[in-house]
Coordinates of C-alpha atoms and ligand atoms in Angstrom, one line a residue:
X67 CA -83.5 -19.3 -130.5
X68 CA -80.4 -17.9 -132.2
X69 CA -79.9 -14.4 -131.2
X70 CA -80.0 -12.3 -134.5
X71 CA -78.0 -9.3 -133.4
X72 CA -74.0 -10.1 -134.2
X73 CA -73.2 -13.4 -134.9
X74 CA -74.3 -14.6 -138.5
X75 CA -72.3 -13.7 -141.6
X76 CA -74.6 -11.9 -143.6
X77 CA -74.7 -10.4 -147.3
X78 CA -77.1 -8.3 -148.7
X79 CA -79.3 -9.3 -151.5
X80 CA -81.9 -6.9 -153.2
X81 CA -85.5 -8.7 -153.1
X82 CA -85.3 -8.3 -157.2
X83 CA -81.7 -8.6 -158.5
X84 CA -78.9 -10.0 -158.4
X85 CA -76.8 -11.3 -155.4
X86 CA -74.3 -9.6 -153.6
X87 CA -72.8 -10.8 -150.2
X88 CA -70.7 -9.0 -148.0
X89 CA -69.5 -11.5 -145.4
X90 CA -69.5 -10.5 -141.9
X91 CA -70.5 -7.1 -142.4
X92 CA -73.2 -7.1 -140.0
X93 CA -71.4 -9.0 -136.9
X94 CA -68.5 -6.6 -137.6
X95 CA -70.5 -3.1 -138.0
X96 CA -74.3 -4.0 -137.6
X97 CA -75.2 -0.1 -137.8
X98 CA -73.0 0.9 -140.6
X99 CA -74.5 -2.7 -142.0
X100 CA -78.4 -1.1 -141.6
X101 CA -77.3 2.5 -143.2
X102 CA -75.7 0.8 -146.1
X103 CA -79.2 -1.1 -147.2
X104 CA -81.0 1.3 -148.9
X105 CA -78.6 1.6 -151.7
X106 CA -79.8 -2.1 -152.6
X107 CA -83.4 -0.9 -152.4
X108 CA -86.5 -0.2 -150.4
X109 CA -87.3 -2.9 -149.2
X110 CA -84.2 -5.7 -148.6
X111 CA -83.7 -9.1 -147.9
X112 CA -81.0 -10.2 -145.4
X113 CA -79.5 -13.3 -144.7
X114 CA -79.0 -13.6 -141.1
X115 CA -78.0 -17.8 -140.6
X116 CA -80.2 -19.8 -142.5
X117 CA -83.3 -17.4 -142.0
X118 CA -84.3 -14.6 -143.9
X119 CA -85.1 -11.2 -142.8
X120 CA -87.4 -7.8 -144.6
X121 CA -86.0 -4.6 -143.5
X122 CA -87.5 -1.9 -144.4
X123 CA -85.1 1.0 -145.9
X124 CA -88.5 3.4 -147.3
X125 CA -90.1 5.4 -144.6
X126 CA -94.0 4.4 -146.4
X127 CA -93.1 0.4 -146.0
X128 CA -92.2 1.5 -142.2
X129 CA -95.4 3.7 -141.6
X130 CA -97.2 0.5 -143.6
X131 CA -95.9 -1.5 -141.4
X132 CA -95.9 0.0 -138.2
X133 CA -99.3 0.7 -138.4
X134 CA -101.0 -2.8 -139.0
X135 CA -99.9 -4.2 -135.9
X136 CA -102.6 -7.0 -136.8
X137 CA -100.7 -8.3 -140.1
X138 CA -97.1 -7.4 -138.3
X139 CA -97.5 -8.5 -135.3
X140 CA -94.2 -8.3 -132.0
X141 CA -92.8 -11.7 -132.6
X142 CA -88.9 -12.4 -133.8
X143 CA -85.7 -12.9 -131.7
X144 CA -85.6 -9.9 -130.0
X145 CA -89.0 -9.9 -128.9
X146 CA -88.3 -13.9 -127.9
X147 CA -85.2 -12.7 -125.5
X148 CA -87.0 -9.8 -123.8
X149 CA -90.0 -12.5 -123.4
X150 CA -87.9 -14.7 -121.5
X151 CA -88.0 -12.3 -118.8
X152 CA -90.7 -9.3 -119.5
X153 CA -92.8 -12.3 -120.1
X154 CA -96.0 -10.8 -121.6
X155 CA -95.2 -7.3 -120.8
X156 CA -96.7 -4.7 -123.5
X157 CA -93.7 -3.9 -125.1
X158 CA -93.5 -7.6 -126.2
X159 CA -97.1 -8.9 -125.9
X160 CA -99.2 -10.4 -129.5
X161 CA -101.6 -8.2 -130.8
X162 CA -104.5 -10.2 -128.7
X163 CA -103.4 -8.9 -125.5
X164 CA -102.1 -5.8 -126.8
X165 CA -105.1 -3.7 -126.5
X166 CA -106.4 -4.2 -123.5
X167 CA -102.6 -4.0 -122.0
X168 CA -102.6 -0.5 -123.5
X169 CA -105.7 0.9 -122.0
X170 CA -104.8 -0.1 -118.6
X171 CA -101.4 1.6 -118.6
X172 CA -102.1 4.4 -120.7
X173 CA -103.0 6.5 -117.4
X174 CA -99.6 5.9 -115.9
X175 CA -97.8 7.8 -118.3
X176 CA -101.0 10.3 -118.8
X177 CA -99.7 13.9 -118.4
X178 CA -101.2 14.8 -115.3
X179 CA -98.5 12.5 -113.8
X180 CA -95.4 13.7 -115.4
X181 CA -94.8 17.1 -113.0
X182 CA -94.5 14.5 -110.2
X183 CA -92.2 12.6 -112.1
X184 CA -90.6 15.1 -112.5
X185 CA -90.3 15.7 -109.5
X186 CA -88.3 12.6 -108.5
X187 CA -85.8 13.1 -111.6
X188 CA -85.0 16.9 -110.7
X189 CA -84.0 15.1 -106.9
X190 CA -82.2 12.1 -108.5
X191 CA -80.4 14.4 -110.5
X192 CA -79.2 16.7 -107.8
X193 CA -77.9 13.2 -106.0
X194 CA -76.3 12.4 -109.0
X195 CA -74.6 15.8 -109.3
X196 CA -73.8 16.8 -106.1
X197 CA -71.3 14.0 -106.2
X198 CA -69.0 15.7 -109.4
X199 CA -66.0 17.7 -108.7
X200 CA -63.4 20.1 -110.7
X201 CA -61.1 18.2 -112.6
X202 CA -62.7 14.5 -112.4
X203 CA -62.4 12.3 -114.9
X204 CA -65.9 10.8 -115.0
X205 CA -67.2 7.4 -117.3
X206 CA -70.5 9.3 -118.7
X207 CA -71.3 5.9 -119.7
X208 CA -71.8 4.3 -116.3
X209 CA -72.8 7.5 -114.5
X210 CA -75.8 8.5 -116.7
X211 CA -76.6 4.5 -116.4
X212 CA -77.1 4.6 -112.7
X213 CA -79.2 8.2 -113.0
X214 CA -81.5 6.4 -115.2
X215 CA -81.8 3.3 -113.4
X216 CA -82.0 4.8 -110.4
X217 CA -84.7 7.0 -111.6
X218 CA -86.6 3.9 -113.3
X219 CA -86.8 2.0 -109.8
X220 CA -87.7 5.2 -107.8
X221 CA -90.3 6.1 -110.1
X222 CA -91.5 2.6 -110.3
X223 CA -91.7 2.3 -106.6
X224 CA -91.9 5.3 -104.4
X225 CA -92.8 3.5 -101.5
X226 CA -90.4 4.3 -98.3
X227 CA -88.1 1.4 -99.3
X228 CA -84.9 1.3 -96.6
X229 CA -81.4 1.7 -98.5
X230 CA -80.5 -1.7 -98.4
X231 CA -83.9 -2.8 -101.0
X232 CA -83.3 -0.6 -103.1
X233 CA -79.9 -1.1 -103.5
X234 CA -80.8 -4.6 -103.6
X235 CA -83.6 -4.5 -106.2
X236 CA -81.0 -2.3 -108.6
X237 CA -78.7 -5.2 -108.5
X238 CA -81.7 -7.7 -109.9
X239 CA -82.0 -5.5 -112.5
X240 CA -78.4 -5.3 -113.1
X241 CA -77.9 -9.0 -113.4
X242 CA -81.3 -9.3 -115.0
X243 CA -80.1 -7.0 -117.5
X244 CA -76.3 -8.3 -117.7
X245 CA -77.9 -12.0 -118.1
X246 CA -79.8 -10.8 -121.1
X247 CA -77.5 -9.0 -123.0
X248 CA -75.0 -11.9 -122.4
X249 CA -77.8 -14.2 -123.9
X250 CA -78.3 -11.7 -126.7
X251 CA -74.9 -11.5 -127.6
X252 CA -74.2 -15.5 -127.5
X253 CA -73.9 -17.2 -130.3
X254 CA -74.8 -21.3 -129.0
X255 CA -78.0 -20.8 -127.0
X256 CA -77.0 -24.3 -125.3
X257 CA -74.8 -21.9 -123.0
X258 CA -77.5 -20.3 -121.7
X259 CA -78.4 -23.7 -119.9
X260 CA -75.3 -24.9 -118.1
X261 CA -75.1 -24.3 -114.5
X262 CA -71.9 -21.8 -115.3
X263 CA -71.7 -18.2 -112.7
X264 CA -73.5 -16.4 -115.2
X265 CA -76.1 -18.3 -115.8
X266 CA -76.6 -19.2 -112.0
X267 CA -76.7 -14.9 -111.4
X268 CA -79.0 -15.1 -113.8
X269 CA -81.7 -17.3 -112.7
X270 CA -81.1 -16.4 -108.8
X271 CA -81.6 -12.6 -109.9
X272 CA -84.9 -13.1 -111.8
X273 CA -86.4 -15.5 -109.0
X274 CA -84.9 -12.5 -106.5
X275 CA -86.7 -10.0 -109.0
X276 CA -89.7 -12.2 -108.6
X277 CA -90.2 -12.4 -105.2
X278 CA -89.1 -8.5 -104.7
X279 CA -92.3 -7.4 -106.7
X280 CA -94.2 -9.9 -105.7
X281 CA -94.0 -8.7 -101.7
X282 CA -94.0 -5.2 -103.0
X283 CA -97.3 -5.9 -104.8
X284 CA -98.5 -7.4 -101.5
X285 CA -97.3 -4.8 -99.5
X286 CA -98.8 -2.1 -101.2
X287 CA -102.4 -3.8 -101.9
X288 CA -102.1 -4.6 -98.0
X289 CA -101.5 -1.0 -97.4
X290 CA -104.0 0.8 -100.3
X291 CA -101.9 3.8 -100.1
X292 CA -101.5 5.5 -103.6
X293 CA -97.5 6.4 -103.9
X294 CA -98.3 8.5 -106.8
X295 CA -95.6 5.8 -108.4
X296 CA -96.1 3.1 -111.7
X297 CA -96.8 0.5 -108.9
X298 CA -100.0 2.1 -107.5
X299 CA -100.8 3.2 -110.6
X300 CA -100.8 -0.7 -112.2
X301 CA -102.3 -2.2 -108.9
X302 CA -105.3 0.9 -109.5
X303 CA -106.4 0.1 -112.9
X304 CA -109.5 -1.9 -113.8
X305 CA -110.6 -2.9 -117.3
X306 CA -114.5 -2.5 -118.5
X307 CA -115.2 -5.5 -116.6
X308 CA -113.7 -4.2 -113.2
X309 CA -110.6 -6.7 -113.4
X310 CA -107.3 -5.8 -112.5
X311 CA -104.0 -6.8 -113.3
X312 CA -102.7 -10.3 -112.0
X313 CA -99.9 -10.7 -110.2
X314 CA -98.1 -12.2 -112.8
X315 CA -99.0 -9.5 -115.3
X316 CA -97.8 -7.3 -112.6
X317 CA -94.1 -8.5 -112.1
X318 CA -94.3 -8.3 -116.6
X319 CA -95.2 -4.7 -116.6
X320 CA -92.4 -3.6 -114.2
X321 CA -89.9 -5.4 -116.3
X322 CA -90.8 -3.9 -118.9
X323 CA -91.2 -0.6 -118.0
X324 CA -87.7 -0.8 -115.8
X325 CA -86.0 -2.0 -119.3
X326 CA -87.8 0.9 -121.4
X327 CA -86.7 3.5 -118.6
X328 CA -83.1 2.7 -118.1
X329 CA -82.0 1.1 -121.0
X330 CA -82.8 3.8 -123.5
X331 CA -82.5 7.2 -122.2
X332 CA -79.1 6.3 -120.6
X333 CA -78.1 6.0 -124.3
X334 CA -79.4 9.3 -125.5
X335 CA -77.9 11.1 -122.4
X336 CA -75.0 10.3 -122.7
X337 CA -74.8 10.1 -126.9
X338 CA -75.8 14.0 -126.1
X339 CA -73.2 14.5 -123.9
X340 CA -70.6 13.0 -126.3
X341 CA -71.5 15.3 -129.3
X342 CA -71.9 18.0 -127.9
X343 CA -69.1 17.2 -126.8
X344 CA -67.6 17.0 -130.3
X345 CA -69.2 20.0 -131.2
X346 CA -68.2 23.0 -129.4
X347 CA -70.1 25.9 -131.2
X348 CA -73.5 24.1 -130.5
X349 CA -72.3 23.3 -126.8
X350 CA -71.7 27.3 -126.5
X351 CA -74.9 28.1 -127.0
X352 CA -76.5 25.3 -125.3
X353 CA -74.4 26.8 -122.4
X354 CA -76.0 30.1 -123.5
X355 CA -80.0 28.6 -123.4
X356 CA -79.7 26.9 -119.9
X357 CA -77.7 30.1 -118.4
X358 CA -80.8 32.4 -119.5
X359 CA -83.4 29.9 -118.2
X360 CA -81.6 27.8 -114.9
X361 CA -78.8 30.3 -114.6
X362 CA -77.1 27.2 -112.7
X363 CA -79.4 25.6 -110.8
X364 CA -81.3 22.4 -111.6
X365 CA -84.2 21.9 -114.0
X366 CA -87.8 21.6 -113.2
X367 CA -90.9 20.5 -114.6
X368 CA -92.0 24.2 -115.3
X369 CA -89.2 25.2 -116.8
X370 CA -89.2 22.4 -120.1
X371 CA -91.2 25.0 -122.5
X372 CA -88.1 27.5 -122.3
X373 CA -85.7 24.5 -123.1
X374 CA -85.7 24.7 -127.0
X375 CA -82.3 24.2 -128.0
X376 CA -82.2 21.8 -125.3
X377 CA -84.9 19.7 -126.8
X378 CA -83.6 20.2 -130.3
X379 CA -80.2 18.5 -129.5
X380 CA -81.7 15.8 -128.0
X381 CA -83.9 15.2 -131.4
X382 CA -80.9 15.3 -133.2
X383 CA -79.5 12.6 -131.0
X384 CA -82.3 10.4 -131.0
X385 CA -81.9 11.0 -135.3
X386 CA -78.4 10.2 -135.6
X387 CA -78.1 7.3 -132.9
X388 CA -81.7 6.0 -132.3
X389 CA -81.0 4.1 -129.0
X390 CA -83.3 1.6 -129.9
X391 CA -81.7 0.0 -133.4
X392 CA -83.7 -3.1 -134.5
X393 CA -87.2 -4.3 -134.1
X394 CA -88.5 -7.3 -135.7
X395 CA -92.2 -8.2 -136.3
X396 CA -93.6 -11.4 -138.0
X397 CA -96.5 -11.2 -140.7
X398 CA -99.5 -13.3 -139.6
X399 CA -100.8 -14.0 -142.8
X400 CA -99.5 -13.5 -146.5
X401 CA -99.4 -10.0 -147.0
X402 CA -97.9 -8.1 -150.2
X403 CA -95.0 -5.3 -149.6
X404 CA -93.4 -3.5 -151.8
X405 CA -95.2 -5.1 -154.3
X406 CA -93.4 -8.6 -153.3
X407 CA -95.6 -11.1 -151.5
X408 CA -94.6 -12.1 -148.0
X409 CA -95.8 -15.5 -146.7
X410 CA -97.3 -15.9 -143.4
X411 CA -94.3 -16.0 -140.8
X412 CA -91.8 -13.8 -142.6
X413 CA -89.3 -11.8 -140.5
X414 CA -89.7 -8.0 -140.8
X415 CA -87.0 -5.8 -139.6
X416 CA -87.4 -2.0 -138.8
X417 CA -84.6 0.2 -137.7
X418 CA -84.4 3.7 -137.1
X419 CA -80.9 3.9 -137.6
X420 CA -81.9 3.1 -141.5
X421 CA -84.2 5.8 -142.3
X422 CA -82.7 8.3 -140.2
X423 CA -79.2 8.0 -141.6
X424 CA -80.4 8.5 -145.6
X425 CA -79.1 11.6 -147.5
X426 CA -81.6 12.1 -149.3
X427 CA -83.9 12.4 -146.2
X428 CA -81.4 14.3 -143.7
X429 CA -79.0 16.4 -146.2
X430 CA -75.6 15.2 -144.9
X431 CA -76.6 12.7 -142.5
X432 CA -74.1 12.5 -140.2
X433 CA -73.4 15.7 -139.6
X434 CA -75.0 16.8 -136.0
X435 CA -77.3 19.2 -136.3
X436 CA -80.1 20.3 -133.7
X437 CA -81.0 23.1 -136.2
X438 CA -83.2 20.5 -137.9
X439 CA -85.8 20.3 -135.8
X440 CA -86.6 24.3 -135.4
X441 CA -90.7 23.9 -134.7
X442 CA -91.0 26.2 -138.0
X443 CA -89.3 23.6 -140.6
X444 CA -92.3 21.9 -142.5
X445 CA -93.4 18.4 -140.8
X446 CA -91.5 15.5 -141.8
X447 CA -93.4 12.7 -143.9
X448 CA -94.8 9.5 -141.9
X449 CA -91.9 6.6 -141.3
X450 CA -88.9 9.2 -141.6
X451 CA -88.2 9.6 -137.8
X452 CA -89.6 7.1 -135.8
X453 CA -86.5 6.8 -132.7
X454 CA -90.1 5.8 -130.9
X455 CA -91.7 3.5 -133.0
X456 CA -95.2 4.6 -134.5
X457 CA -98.5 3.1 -134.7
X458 CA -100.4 1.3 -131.7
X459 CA -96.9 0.1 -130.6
X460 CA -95.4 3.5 -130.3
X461 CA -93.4 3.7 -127.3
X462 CA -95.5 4.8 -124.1
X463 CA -93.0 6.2 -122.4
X464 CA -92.1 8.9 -125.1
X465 CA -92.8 11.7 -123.0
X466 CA -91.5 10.5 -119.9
X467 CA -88.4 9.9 -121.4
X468 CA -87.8 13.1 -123.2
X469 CA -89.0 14.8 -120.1
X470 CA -86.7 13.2 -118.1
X471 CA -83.4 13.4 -120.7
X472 CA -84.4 17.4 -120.4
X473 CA -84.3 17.9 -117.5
X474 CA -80.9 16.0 -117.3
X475 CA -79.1 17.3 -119.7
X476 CA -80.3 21.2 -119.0
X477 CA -78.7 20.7 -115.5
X478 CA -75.9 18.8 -116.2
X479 CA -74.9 21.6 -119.0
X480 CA -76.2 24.4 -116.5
X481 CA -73.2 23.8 -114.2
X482 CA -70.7 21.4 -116.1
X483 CA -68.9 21.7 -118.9
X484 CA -67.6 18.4 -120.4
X485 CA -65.4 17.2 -122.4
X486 CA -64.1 14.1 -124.2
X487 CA -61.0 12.6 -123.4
X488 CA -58.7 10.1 -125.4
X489 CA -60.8 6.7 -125.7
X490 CA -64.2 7.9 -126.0
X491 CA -65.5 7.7 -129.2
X492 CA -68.8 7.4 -130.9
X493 CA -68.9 4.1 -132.5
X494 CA -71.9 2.3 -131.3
X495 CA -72.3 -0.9 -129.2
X496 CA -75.5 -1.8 -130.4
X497 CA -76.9 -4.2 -127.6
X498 CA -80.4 -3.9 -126.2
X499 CA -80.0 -0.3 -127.3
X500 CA -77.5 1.2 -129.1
X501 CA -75.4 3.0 -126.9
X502 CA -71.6 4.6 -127.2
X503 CA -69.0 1.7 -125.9
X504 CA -67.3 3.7 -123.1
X505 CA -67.5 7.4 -122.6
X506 CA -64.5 9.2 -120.5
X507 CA -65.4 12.6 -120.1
X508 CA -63.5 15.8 -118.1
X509 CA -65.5 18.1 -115.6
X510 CA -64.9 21.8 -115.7
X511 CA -67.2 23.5 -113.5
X512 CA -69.0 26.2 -114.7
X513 CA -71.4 28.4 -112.4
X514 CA -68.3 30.6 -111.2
X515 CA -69.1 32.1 -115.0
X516 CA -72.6 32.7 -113.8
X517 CA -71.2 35.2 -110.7
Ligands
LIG726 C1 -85.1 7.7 -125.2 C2 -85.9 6.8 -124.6 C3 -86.8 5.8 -125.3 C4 -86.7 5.3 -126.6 C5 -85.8 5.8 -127.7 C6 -87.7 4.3 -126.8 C7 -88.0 3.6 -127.9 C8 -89.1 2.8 -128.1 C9 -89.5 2.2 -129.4 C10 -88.8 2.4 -130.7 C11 -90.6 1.4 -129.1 C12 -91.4 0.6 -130.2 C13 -90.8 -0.7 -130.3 C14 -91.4 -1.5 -131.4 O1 -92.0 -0.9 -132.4 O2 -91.3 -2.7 -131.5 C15 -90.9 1.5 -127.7 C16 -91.9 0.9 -127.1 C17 -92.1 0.9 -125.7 N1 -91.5 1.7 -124.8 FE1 -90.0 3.0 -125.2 N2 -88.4 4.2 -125.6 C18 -87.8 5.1 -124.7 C19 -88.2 5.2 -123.3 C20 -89.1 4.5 -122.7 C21 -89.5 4.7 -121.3 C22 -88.9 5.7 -120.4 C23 -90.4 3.7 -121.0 C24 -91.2 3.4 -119.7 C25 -91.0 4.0 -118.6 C26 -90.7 3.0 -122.2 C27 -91.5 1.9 -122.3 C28 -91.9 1.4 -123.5 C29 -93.0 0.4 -123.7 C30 -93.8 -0.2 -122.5 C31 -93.1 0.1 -125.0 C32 -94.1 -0.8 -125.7 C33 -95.3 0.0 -126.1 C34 -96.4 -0.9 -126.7 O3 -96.1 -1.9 -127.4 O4 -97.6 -0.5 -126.6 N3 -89.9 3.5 -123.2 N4 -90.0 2.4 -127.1

């Protein structure tokens, strides 16, 4: 399959009208490319190679669609890629399997659990910052990637692994990751097949991968010891007919759960950073909230209900650059939308980026403001913000992650200020995610203020 994301030239062309074609305009500036569709309607057809795509530019086609996950069901290039090596994970499962996937991993991410996830992100984030000093010149990019891939794998397995597996299993999932993105991002899927370096990391890191969680898995059934991790947690669960999860189903899950950990809040982290960045006034009293509530030290699990501004600039993040930027689905029967009849086995696109970036939805949409999301402004129609999806397939790691981005960002700001240095900019690198291309940032310290 043809990845969908850069390569194909692509024009526009309203579903009623006339035709207008802008060549190239996605491959060259896919999110500008998404923002730009609503002017030709609500909902739009593109031209991505031979094959059409539907996106959806009117938040009531994406509630429509995001909430039949029967008639839309996962299925498109994306969800093809991912598949390749989440297999038939839940974030990429059919509808038939979807269910029952659901109910067995709900309880991992049931709230009861998050204070002791918490736990393991306040210590992972003390690593992470105990190793910043005055003056450096840090790459927020690649720091904030290695918090939240470090926190994926410990919270994934908690188990006493020694150093040298754990280091070992984050560089699996590195190349895992690096293979995929390469595949996403190449336009002669051929090349994924020759025997070249990349493709050999490739395939040795996903059989390593393989065998990793597959003596983990033993290990841990051998043992019966409940880590309080997602691990126990999947090897625990039993549907109504006391069956567990296979071992295959197993090694699917913590794929999938690694990619939806890492590859996502690492984006809105460090977009965050970046604007506030950009944006000194609502750093200042940022700076103001986490000095009255931490007063420098790091953030904890209790202390997320006094975090308000906190949370509010990480809304507005996930509003102006919705880490995760295109979704496909594929209608399993003829279904009208729009008023326009779809036959079975049309391409659907959703994207955040689309809704969340209209004027007449957010009043000057790109300029950043946390403001918008005080708990007293009135609730925002169905399909208007949706950085996590909606419906049955709304992302299950919701909480976790804005728990987790919290806490972050509330102790990095308690002690750090930072600041942007020439060559880092906001234009997006939309990849898995959609994530800022590089990120050089300045440390200043700032808890001597506190004293
Ligand atoms: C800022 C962080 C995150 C964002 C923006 C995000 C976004 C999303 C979105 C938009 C979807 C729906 C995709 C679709 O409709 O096709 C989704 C689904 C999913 N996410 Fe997340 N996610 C985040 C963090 C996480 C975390 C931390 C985990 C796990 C530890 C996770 C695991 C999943 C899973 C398993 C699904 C599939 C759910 C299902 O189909 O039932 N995500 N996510």
């Amino acid at each position: 399959m043809r990845p969908i994301v850069v390569t194909f030239n692509t024009g526009t062309e309203p579903v009623t009208g006339s035709r207008r074609r802008r060549p190239n305009f996605f491959r060259r500036r896919p999110l500008d490319f998404l923002a730009s569709l609503p002017a030709h309607g609500d909902l739009v057809k593109i031209k991505l190679g031979p094959v059409p795509f539907y996106a959806l530019c009117a938040p009531d086609l994406v509630h429509q669609v995001l909430l039949d996950d029967r008639t839309f069901d996962k299925g498109g290039a994306i969800f093809e890629l991912v598949r390749i090596v989440g297999g038939n994970g839940l974030a990429t499962c059919p509808h038939a399997d979807h269910r029952r996937q659901r109910r067995l991993l709900q309880p991992a991410f049931h709230r009861d659990r998050l204070p002791a996830y918490a736990r393991v992100m306040s210590s992972e984030i003390t690593a992470m910052l105990q190793n910043w000093t005055e003056g450096q010149k840090l790459d927020v990019l690649v720091t904030v990637n290695e918090l939240t891939a470090g926190l994926a794998t410990r919270t994934l397995f908690a188990a006493d692994l020694d150093d040298a597996t754990f280091a070992e299993l984050r560089l699996c999932m590195h190349d895992v990751m690096t293979g995929m993105i390469r595949r996403m991002l190449l336009p002669w899927p051929l090349l994924n097949r020759l025997p070249t370096p990349g493709n050999r990391r490739f395939d040795q890191a996903r059989r390593r991968l393989r065998q990793y969680v597959a003596q983990l898995t033993a290990d841990y059934r051998h043992s019966g010891v409940d880590h309080g991790d997602l691990l126990s947690i999947l090897l625990a669960v039993r549907d109504e007919n006391g069956q567990g999860l296979t071992d295959a189903e197993i090694h699917d899950q913590v794929f999938t759960f690694y990619l939806g950990g890492s590859e996502t809040t690492a984006p809105l982290l460090s977009g965050s950073l970046y604007l506030l960045g950009r944006n000194p006034d609502i750093r200042e009293r940022l700076h103001n909230e986490v000095d009255t509530v931490l007063a420098g030290r790091i953030a904890e699990y209790d202390d997320l209900p006094y975090l308000d501004l906190t949370r509010r600039v990480l809304m507005e993040t996930l509003r102006l650059y919705p880490p995760g930027w295109l979704f496909t689905r594929v209608t399993t029967k003829d279904v009208e939308l729009a008023g326009h009849r779809l036959p079975a086995g049309s391409n659907v696109v959703y994207s955040p980026h689309i809704v969340q970036h209209r004027a007449d939805l957010f009043p000057d949409p790109e300029c950043y403001d946390p403001d918008r999301w005080h708990d007293d402004r009135p609730r925002l129609p169905r399909g208007v913000f949706t950085p996590f999806g909606s419906g049955a397939r709304k992302c299950i790691g919701e909480v976790f992650a804005l728990t987790e981005a919290t806490l972050a960002l509330a102790s990095i700001v308690a002690r750090w200020q930072l600041d942007p240095l020439p060559g880092a900019h906001a234009r997006l690198a939309p990849r898995l995610s959609s994530t800022p291309r590089s990120l050089p940032m300045s440390l200043r310290e700032r808890v001597s203020v506190l004293v």
